[in-house]
Amino acid sequence: LEYPIKADFALIKAQQGDRWGNLVYRKSARNFGPIMAMAAGVTIAQVSEVVDLGALDPEHIITAGIFVQHVVQVQPEPVAV
């Protein structure tokens, strides 16, 4: 019998999120983010944009807020050309 790995913390990145922790991902961030959010005791989500409650389309929400304890908004740094 193999026991599952239980993480204490999960640091995940999402495109959008609301203050309840509902998350929408972009591209390959959707691969392991939702799984780690469910497997960890505490999930901290880094989002590019925090939107108002109800602004996210329910069909696009991948991770429900019940799995996310903290949401941190981080603005992308401008790229010098």
PDB file of N, CA and C in Angstrom:
ATOM      1  N   LEU A   1       0.847  -1.186   0.000  1.00  0.00           N
ATOM      2  CA  LEU A   1       0.000   0.000   0.000  1.00  0.00           C
ATOM      3  C   LEU A   1       0.885   1.239   0.000  1.00  0.00           C
ATOM      4  N   GLU A   2       0.648   2.124  -0.926  1.00  0.00           N
ATOM      5  CA  GLU A   2       1.395   3.375  -0.980  1.00  0.00           C
ATOM      6  C   GLU A   2       0.515   4.500  -0.477  1.00  0.00           C
ATOM      7  N   TYR A   3       1.080   5.301   0.403  1.00  0.00           N
ATOM      8  CA  TYR A   3       0.352   6.428   0.955  1.00  0.00           C
ATOM      9  C   TYR A   3       0.613   7.676   0.120  1.00  0.00           C
ATOM     10  N   PRO A   4      -0.377   8.560  -0.009  1.00  0.00           N
ATOM     11  CA  PRO A   4      -0.181   9.777  -0.807  1.00  0.00           C
ATOM     12  C   PRO A   4       0.756  10.751  -0.109  1.00  0.00           C
ATOM     13  N   ILE A   5       1.399  11.568  -0.904  1.00  0.00           N
ATOM     14  CA  ILE A   5       2.257  12.621  -0.364  1.00  0.00           C
ATOM     15  C   ILE A   5       1.368  13.797   0.019  1.00  0.00           C
ATOM     16  N   LYS A   6       1.503  14.258   1.235  1.00  0.00           N
ATOM     17  CA  LYS A   6       0.722  15.393   1.729  1.00  0.00           C
ATOM     18  C   LYS A   6       1.667  16.571   1.919  1.00  0.00           C
ATOM     19  N   ALA A   7       1.492  17.609   1.130  1.00  0.00           N
ATOM     20  CA  ALA A   7       2.340  18.794   1.227  1.00  0.00           C
ATOM     21  C   ALA A   7       1.811  19.724   2.310  1.00  0.00           C
ATOM     22  N   ASP A   8       2.722  20.382   3.023  1.00  0.00           N
ATOM     23  CA  ASP A   8       2.308  21.379   3.999  1.00  0.00           C
ATOM     24  C   ASP A   8       1.856  22.654   3.291  1.00  0.00           C
ATOM     25  N   PHE A   9       2.637  23.081   2.286  1.00  0.00           N
ATOM     26  CA  PHE A   9       2.342  24.306   1.552  1.00  0.00           C
ATOM     27  C   PHE A   9       2.395  24.040   0.053  1.00  0.00           C
ATOM     28  N   ALA A  10       1.546  24.749  -0.692  1.00  0.00           N
ATOM     29  CA  ALA A  10       1.598  24.733  -2.156  1.00  0.00           C
ATOM     30  C   ALA A  10       1.650  26.177  -2.626  1.00  0.00           C
ATOM     31  N   LEU A  11       2.621  26.475  -3.465  1.00  0.00           N
ATOM     32  CA  LEU A  11       2.739  27.794  -4.085  1.00  0.00           C
ATOM     33  C   LEU A  11       2.360  27.620  -5.548  1.00  0.00           C
ATOM     34  N   ILE A  12       1.245  28.215  -5.948  1.00  0.00           N
ATOM     35  CA  ILE A  12       0.769  28.035  -7.316  1.00  0.00           C
ATOM     36  C   ILE A  12       0.566  29.387  -7.980  1.00  0.00           C
ATOM     37  N   LYS A  13       0.595  29.391  -9.313  1.00  0.00           N
ATOM     38  CA  LYS A  13       0.423  30.618 -10.093  1.00  0.00           C
ATOM     39  C   LYS A  13      -0.817  30.480 -10.959  1.00  0.00           C
ATOM     40  N   ALA A  14      -1.627  31.530 -10.966  1.00  0.00           N
ATOM     41  CA  ALA A  14      -2.843  31.556 -11.776  1.00  0.00           C
ATOM     42  C   ALA A  14      -2.939  32.898 -12.494  1.00  0.00           C
ATOM     43  N   GLN A  15      -3.736  32.936 -13.524  1.00  0.00           N
ATOM     44  CA  GLN A  15      -3.921  34.176 -14.283  1.00  0.00           C
ATOM     45  C   GLN A  15      -4.822  35.156 -13.535  1.00  0.00           C
ATOM     46  N   GLN A  16      -5.970  34.679 -13.072  1.00  0.00           N
ATOM     47  CA  GLN A  16      -6.925  35.532 -12.368  1.00  0.00           C
ATOM     48  C   GLN A  16      -7.426  34.819 -11.126  1.00  0.00           C
ATOM     49  N   GLY A  17      -7.822  35.617 -10.155  1.00  0.00           N
ATOM     50  CA  GLY A  17      -8.416  35.070  -8.948  1.00  0.00           C
ATOM     51  C   GLY A  17      -9.248  36.133  -8.265  1.00  0.00           C
ATOM     52  N   ASP A  18     -10.177  35.703  -7.418  1.00  0.00           N
ATOM     53  CA  ASP A  18     -10.939  36.662  -6.628  1.00  0.00           C
ATOM     54  C   ASP A  18     -10.534  36.524  -5.165  1.00  0.00           C
ATOM     55  N   ARG A  19     -11.088  37.356  -4.313  1.00  0.00           N
ATOM     56  CA  ARG A  19     -10.652  37.357  -2.916  1.00  0.00           C
ATOM     57  C   ARG A  19     -11.084  36.106  -2.164  1.00  0.00           C
ATOM     58  N   TRP A  20     -11.983  35.326  -2.720  1.00  0.00           N
ATOM     59  CA  TRP A  20     -12.366  34.052  -2.103  1.00  0.00           C
ATOM     60  C   TRP A  20     -11.423  32.926  -2.494  1.00  0.00           C
ATOM     61  N   GLY A  21     -10.539  33.169  -3.459  1.00  0.00           N
ATOM     62  CA  GLY A  21      -9.570  32.155  -3.856  1.00  0.00           C
ATOM     63  C   GLY A  21      -9.948  31.340  -5.071  1.00  0.00           C
ATOM     64  N   ASN A  22     -11.043  31.682  -5.741  1.00  0.00           N
ATOM     65  CA  ASN A  22     -11.394  30.998  -6.992  1.00  0.00           C
ATOM     66  C   ASN A  22     -10.361  31.382  -8.049  1.00  0.00           C
ATOM     67  N   LEU A  23      -9.822  30.386  -8.764  1.00  0.00           N
ATOM     68  CA  LEU A  23      -8.704  30.646  -9.668  1.00  0.00           C
ATOM     69  C   LEU A  23      -8.994  30.216 -11.095  1.00  0.00           C
ATOM     70  N   VAL A  24      -8.477  31.017 -12.040  1.00  0.00           N
ATOM     71  CA  VAL A  24      -8.507  30.719 -13.468  1.00  0.00           C
ATOM     72  C   VAL A  24      -7.052  30.672 -13.925  1.00  0.00           C
ATOM     73  N   TYR A  25      -6.687  29.596 -14.623  1.00  0.00           N
ATOM     74  CA  TYR A  25      -5.309  29.402 -15.060  1.00  0.00           C
ATOM     75  C   TYR A  25      -5.145  29.739 -16.527  1.00  0.00           C
ATOM     76  N   ARG A  26      -3.880  29.870 -16.928  1.00  0.00           N
ATOM     77  CA  ARG A  26      -3.547  30.132 -18.322  1.00  0.00           C
ATOM     78  C   ARG A  26      -2.500  29.119 -18.770  1.00  0.00           C
ATOM     79  N   LYS A  27      -2.763  28.466 -19.843  1.00  0.00           N
ATOM     80  CA  LYS A  27      -1.866  27.505 -20.484  1.00  0.00           C
ATOM     81  C   LYS A  27      -1.440  26.387 -19.543  1.00  0.00           C
ATOM     82  N   SER A  28      -0.134  26.119 -19.441  1.00  0.00           N
ATOM     83  CA  SER A  28       0.338  24.936 -18.714  1.00  0.00           C
ATOM     84  C   SER A  28       0.284  25.081 -17.197  1.00  0.00           C
ATOM     85  N   ALA A  29      -0.037  26.250 -16.682  1.00  0.00           N
ATOM     86  CA  ALA A  29      -0.180  26.404 -15.229  1.00  0.00           C
ATOM     87  C   ALA A  29      -1.327  25.544 -14.706  1.00  0.00           C
ATOM     88  N   ARG A  30      -2.194  25.130 -15.600  1.00  0.00           N
ATOM     89  CA  ARG A  30      -3.348  24.313 -15.225  1.00  0.00           C
ATOM     90  C   ARG A  30      -2.965  22.851 -14.952  1.00  0.00           C
ATOM     91  N   ASN A  31      -1.755  22.447 -15.312  1.00  0.00           N
ATOM     92  CA  ASN A  31      -1.358  21.045 -15.177  1.00  0.00           C
ATOM     93  C   ASN A  31      -1.308  20.580 -13.730  1.00  0.00           C
ATOM     94  N   PHE A  32      -0.519  21.244 -12.889  1.00  0.00           N
ATOM     95  CA  PHE A  32      -0.309  20.769 -11.527  1.00  0.00           C
ATOM     96  C   PHE A  32      -0.867  21.693 -10.454  1.00  0.00           C
ATOM     97  N   GLY A  33      -1.222  22.920 -10.804  1.00  0.00           N
ATOM     98  CA  GLY A  33      -1.745  23.864  -9.821  1.00  0.00           C
ATOM     99  C   GLY A  33      -2.971  23.375  -9.077  1.00  0.00           C
ATOM    100  N   PRO A  34      -4.018  22.946  -9.779  1.00  0.00           N
ATOM    101  CA  PRO A  34      -5.219  22.482  -9.082  1.00  0.00           C
ATOM    102  C   PRO A  34      -4.972  21.249  -8.220  1.00  0.00           C
ATOM    103  N   ILE A  35      -4.133  20.351  -8.682  1.00  0.00           N
ATOM    104  CA  ILE A  35      -3.852  19.130  -7.924  1.00  0.00           C
ATOM    105  C   ILE A  35      -3.100  19.462  -6.644  1.00  0.00           C
ATOM    106  N   MET A  36      -2.103  20.337  -6.748  1.00  0.00           N
ATOM    107  CA  MET A  36      -1.333  20.706  -5.556  1.00  0.00           C
ATOM    108  C   MET A  36      -2.180  21.505  -4.571  1.00  0.00           C
ATOM    109  N   ALA A  37      -3.104  22.313  -5.076  1.00  0.00           N
ATOM    110  CA  ALA A  37      -3.990  23.060  -4.175  1.00  0.00           C
ATOM    111  C   ALA A  37      -4.835  22.113  -3.336  1.00  0.00           C
ATOM    112  N   MET A  38      -5.258  21.006  -3.926  1.00  0.00           N
ATOM    113  CA  MET A  38      -6.062  20.030  -3.190  1.00  0.00           C
ATOM    114  C   MET A  38      -5.215  19.173  -2.259  1.00  0.00           C
ATOM    115  N   ALA A  39      -3.936  18.975  -2.585  1.00  0.00           N
ATOM    116  CA  ALA A  39      -3.083  18.083  -1.801  1.00  0.00           C
ATOM    117  C   ALA A  39      -2.426  18.771  -0.613  1.00  0.00           C
ATOM    118  N   ALA A  40      -2.348  20.085  -0.621  1.00  0.00           N
ATOM    119  CA  ALA A  40      -1.599  20.803   0.415  1.00  0.00           C
ATOM    120  C   ALA A  40      -2.495  21.236   1.568  1.00  0.00           C
ATOM    121  N   GLY A  41      -1.861  21.430   2.701  1.00  0.00           N
ATOM    122  CA  GLY A  41      -2.585  21.935   3.862  1.00  0.00           C
ATOM    123  C   GLY A  41      -2.887  23.418   3.720  1.00  0.00           C
ATOM    124  N   VAL A  42      -1.924  24.185   3.173  1.00  0.00           N
ATOM    125  CA  VAL A  42      -2.080  25.625   2.956  1.00  0.00           C
ATOM    126  C   VAL A  42      -1.670  25.928   1.523  1.00  0.00           C
ATOM    127  N   THR A  43      -2.537  26.625   0.794  1.00  0.00           N
ATOM    128  CA  THR A  43      -2.240  26.999  -0.587  1.00  0.00           C
ATOM    129  C   THR A  43      -2.135  28.510  -0.693  1.00  0.00           C
ATOM    130  N   ILE A  44      -1.029  28.964  -1.282  1.00  0.00           N
ATOM    131  CA  ILE A  44      -0.811  30.384  -1.546  1.00  0.00           C
ATOM    132  C   ILE A  44      -0.801  30.548  -3.059  1.00  0.00           C
ATOM    133  N   ALA A  45      -1.726  31.339  -3.579  1.00  0.00           N
ATOM    134  CA  ALA A  45      -1.856  31.523  -5.026  1.00  0.00           C
ATOM    135  C   ALA A  45      -1.326  32.888  -5.431  1.00  0.00           C
ATOM    136  N   GLN A  46      -0.411  32.895  -6.399  1.00  0.00           N
ATOM    137  CA  GLN A  46       0.082  34.131  -6.996  1.00  0.00           C
ATOM    138  C   GLN A  46      -0.746  34.375  -8.244  1.00  0.00           C
ATOM    139  N   VAL A  47      -1.409  35.515  -8.314  1.00  0.00           N
ATOM    140  CA  VAL A  47      -2.250  35.826  -9.470  1.00  0.00           C
ATOM    141  C   VAL A  47      -1.783  37.117 -10.124  1.00  0.00           C
ATOM    142  N   SER A  48      -1.987  37.206 -11.431  1.00  0.00           N
ATOM    143  CA  SER A  48      -1.653  38.420 -12.164  1.00  0.00           C
ATOM    144  C   SER A  48      -2.719  39.487 -11.993  1.00  0.00           C
ATOM    145  N   GLU A  49      -3.953  39.051 -11.745  1.00  0.00           N
ATOM    146  CA  GLU A  49      -5.069  39.995 -11.643  1.00  0.00           C
ATOM    147  C   GLU A  49      -6.077  39.498 -10.613  1.00  0.00           C
ATOM    148  N   VAL A  50      -6.407  40.359  -9.662  1.00  0.00           N
ATOM    149  CA  VAL A  50      -7.471  40.059  -8.698  1.00  0.00           C
ATOM    150  C   VAL A  50      -8.727  40.768  -9.184  1.00  0.00           C
ATOM    151  N   VAL A  51      -9.800  40.014  -9.366  1.00  0.00           N
ATOM    152  CA  VAL A  51     -11.051  40.569  -9.873  1.00  0.00           C
ATOM    153  C   VAL A  51     -12.098  40.578  -8.763  1.00  0.00           C
ATOM    154  N   ASP A  52     -13.179  41.307  -8.992  1.00  0.00           N
ATOM    155  CA  ASP A  52     -14.274  41.373  -8.026  1.00  0.00           C
ATOM    156  C   ASP A  52     -14.998  40.033  -7.948  1.00  0.00           C
ATOM    157  N   LEU A  53     -15.672  39.825  -6.830  1.00  0.00           N
ATOM    158  CA  LEU A  53     -16.465  38.611  -6.667  1.00  0.00           C
ATOM    159  C   LEU A  53     -17.554  38.568  -7.730  1.00  0.00           C
ATOM    160  N   GLY A  54     -17.719  37.439  -8.361  1.00  0.00           N
ATOM    161  CA  GLY A  54     -18.722  37.280  -9.402  1.00  0.00           C
ATOM    162  C   GLY A  54     -18.243  37.653 -10.788  1.00  0.00           C
ATOM    163  N   ALA A  55     -17.027  38.194 -10.916  1.00  0.00           N
ATOM    164  CA  ALA A  55     -16.523  38.599 -12.230  1.00  0.00           C
ATOM    165  C   ALA A  55     -15.986  37.420 -13.035  1.00  0.00           C
ATOM    166  N   LEU A  56     -15.590  36.344 -12.358  1.00  0.00           N
ATOM    167  CA  LEU A  56     -15.076  35.169 -13.060  1.00  0.00           C
ATOM    168  C   LEU A  56     -16.234  34.318 -13.571  1.00  0.00           C
ATOM    169  N   ASP A  57     -16.100  33.859 -14.804  1.00  0.00           N
ATOM    170  CA  ASP A  57     -17.101  32.960 -15.372  1.00  0.00           C
ATOM    171  C   ASP A  57     -17.014  31.618 -14.641  1.00  0.00           C
ATOM    172  N   PRO A  58     -18.101  31.144 -14.058  1.00  0.00           N
ATOM    173  CA  PRO A  58     -18.063  29.875 -13.322  1.00  0.00           C
ATOM    174  C   PRO A  58     -17.577  28.693 -14.160  1.00  0.00           C
ATOM    175  N   GLU A  59     -17.763  28.754 -15.461  1.00  0.00           N
ATOM    176  CA  GLU A  59     -17.303  27.675 -16.340  1.00  0.00           C
ATOM    177  C   GLU A  59     -15.787  27.670 -16.499  1.00  0.00           C
ATOM    178  N   HIS A  60     -15.127  28.793 -16.187  1.00  0.00           N
ATOM    179  CA  HIS A  60     -13.676  28.900 -16.344  1.00  0.00           C
ATOM    180  C   HIS A  60     -12.916  28.683 -15.041  1.00  0.00           C
ATOM    181  N   ILE A  61     -13.601  28.660 -13.913  1.00  0.00           N
ATOM    182  CA  ILE A  61     -12.937  28.462 -12.622  1.00  0.00           C
ATOM    183  C   ILE A  61     -12.486  27.010 -12.524  1.00  0.00           C
ATOM    184  N   ILE A  62     -11.188  26.817 -12.316  1.00  0.00           N
ATOM    185  CA  ILE A  62     -10.617  25.476 -12.227  1.00  0.00           C
ATOM    186  C   ILE A  62     -10.413  25.078 -10.766  1.00  0.00           C
ATOM    187  N   THR A  63      -9.890  25.981  -9.950  1.00  0.00           N
ATOM    188  CA  THR A  63      -9.678  25.693  -8.531  1.00  0.00           C
ATOM    189  C   THR A  63     -10.677  26.496  -7.719  1.00  0.00           C
ATOM    190  N   ALA A  64     -11.472  25.797  -6.932  1.00  0.00           N
ATOM    191  CA  ALA A  64     -12.454  26.469  -6.078  1.00  0.00           C
ATOM    192  C   ALA A  64     -11.756  27.102  -4.881  1.00  0.00           C
ATOM    193  N   GLY A  65     -12.337  28.159  -4.382  1.00  0.00           N
ATOM    194  CA  GLY A  65     -11.754  28.910  -3.285  1.00  0.00           C
ATOM    195  C   GLY A  65     -11.577  28.129  -2.000  1.00  0.00           C
ATOM    196  N   ILE A  66     -12.274  27.032  -1.830  1.00  0.00           N
ATOM    197  CA  ILE A  66     -12.153  26.243  -0.602  1.00  0.00           C
ATOM    198  C   ILE A  66     -10.752  25.650  -0.449  1.00  0.00           C
ATOM    199  N   PHE A  67     -10.014  25.504  -1.550  1.00  0.00           N
ATOM    200  CA  PHE A  67      -8.668  24.937  -1.504  1.00  0.00           C
ATOM    201  C   PHE A  67      -7.576  25.993  -1.371  1.00  0.00           C
ATOM    202  N   VAL A  68      -7.921  27.282  -1.424  1.00  0.00           N
ATOM    203  CA  VAL A  68      -6.930  28.364  -1.415  1.00  0.00           C
ATOM    204  C   VAL A  68      -7.096  29.195  -0.151  1.00  0.00           C
ATOM    205  N   GLN A  69      -6.005  29.359   0.595  1.00  0.00           N
ATOM    206  CA  GLN A  69      -6.060  30.138   1.824  1.00  0.00           C
ATOM    207  C   GLN A  69      -5.572  31.579   1.640  1.00  0.00           C
ATOM    208  N   HIS A  70      -4.651  31.806   0.709  1.00  0.00           N
ATOM    209  CA  HIS A  70      -4.089  33.146   0.511  1.00  0.00           C
ATOM    210  C   HIS A  70      -3.972  33.442  -0.980  1.00  0.00           C
ATOM    211  N   VAL A  71      -4.307  34.685  -1.354  1.00  0.00           N
ATOM    212  CA  VAL A  71      -4.169  35.147  -2.736  1.00  0.00           C
ATOM    213  C   VAL A  71      -3.267  36.370  -2.720  1.00  0.00           C
ATOM    214  N   VAL A  72      -2.207  36.335  -3.549  1.00  0.00           N
ATOM    215  CA  VAL A  72      -1.243  37.426  -3.629  1.00  0.00           C
ATOM    216  C   VAL A  72      -1.199  37.912  -5.066  1.00  0.00           C
ATOM    217  N   GLN A  73      -1.422  39.216  -5.260  1.00  0.00           N
ATOM    218  CA  GLN A  73      -1.358  39.779  -6.610  1.00  0.00           C
ATOM    219  C   GLN A  73       0.062  40.252  -6.882  1.00  0.00           C
ATOM    220  N   VAL A  74       0.626  39.815  -8.003  1.00  0.00           N
ATOM    221  CA  VAL A  74       1.973  40.199  -8.408  1.00  0.00           C
ATOM    222  C   VAL A  74       1.901  40.728  -9.829  1.00  0.00           C
ATOM    223  N   GLN A  75       2.342  41.961 -10.014  1.00  0.00           N
ATOM    224  CA  GLN A  75       2.348  42.564 -11.343  1.00  0.00           C
ATOM    225  C   GLN A  75       3.578  42.078 -12.104  1.00  0.00           C
ATOM    226  N   PRO A  76       3.425  41.719 -13.372  1.00  0.00           N
ATOM    227  CA  PRO A  76       4.599  41.300 -14.155  1.00  0.00           C
ATOM    228  C   PRO A  76       5.543  42.475 -14.380  1.00  0.00           C
ATOM    229  N   GLU A  77       6.836  42.174 -14.367  1.00  0.00           N
ATOM    230  CA  GLU A  77       7.829  43.217 -14.608  1.00  0.00           C
ATOM    231  C   GLU A  77       7.891  43.523 -16.098  1.00  0.00           C
ATOM    232  N   PRO A  78       8.064  44.805 -16.448  1.00  0.00           N
ATOM    233  CA  PRO A  78       8.179  45.141 -17.872  1.00  0.00           C
ATOM    234  C   PRO A  78       9.472  44.557 -18.453  1.00  0.00           C
ATOM    235  N   VAL A  79       9.387  44.109 -19.684  1.00  0.00           N
ATOM    236  CA  VAL A  79      10.537  43.513 -20.355  1.00  0.00           C
ATOM    237  C   VAL A  79      11.231  44.590 -21.174  1.00  0.00           C
ATOM    238  N   ALA A  80      12.546  44.749 -20.955  1.00  0.00           N
ATOM    239  CA  ALA A  80      13.318  45.734 -21.712  1.00  0.00           C
ATOM    240  C   ALA A  80      13.682  45.148 -23.072  1.00  0.00           C
ATOM    241  N   VAL A  81      13.454  45.944 -24.112  1.00  0.00           N
ATOM    242  CA  VAL A  81      13.751  45.477 -25.468  1.00  0.00           C
ATOM    243  C   VAL A  81      14.933  46.225 -26.013  1.00  0.00           C
TER     244      VAL A  81
END
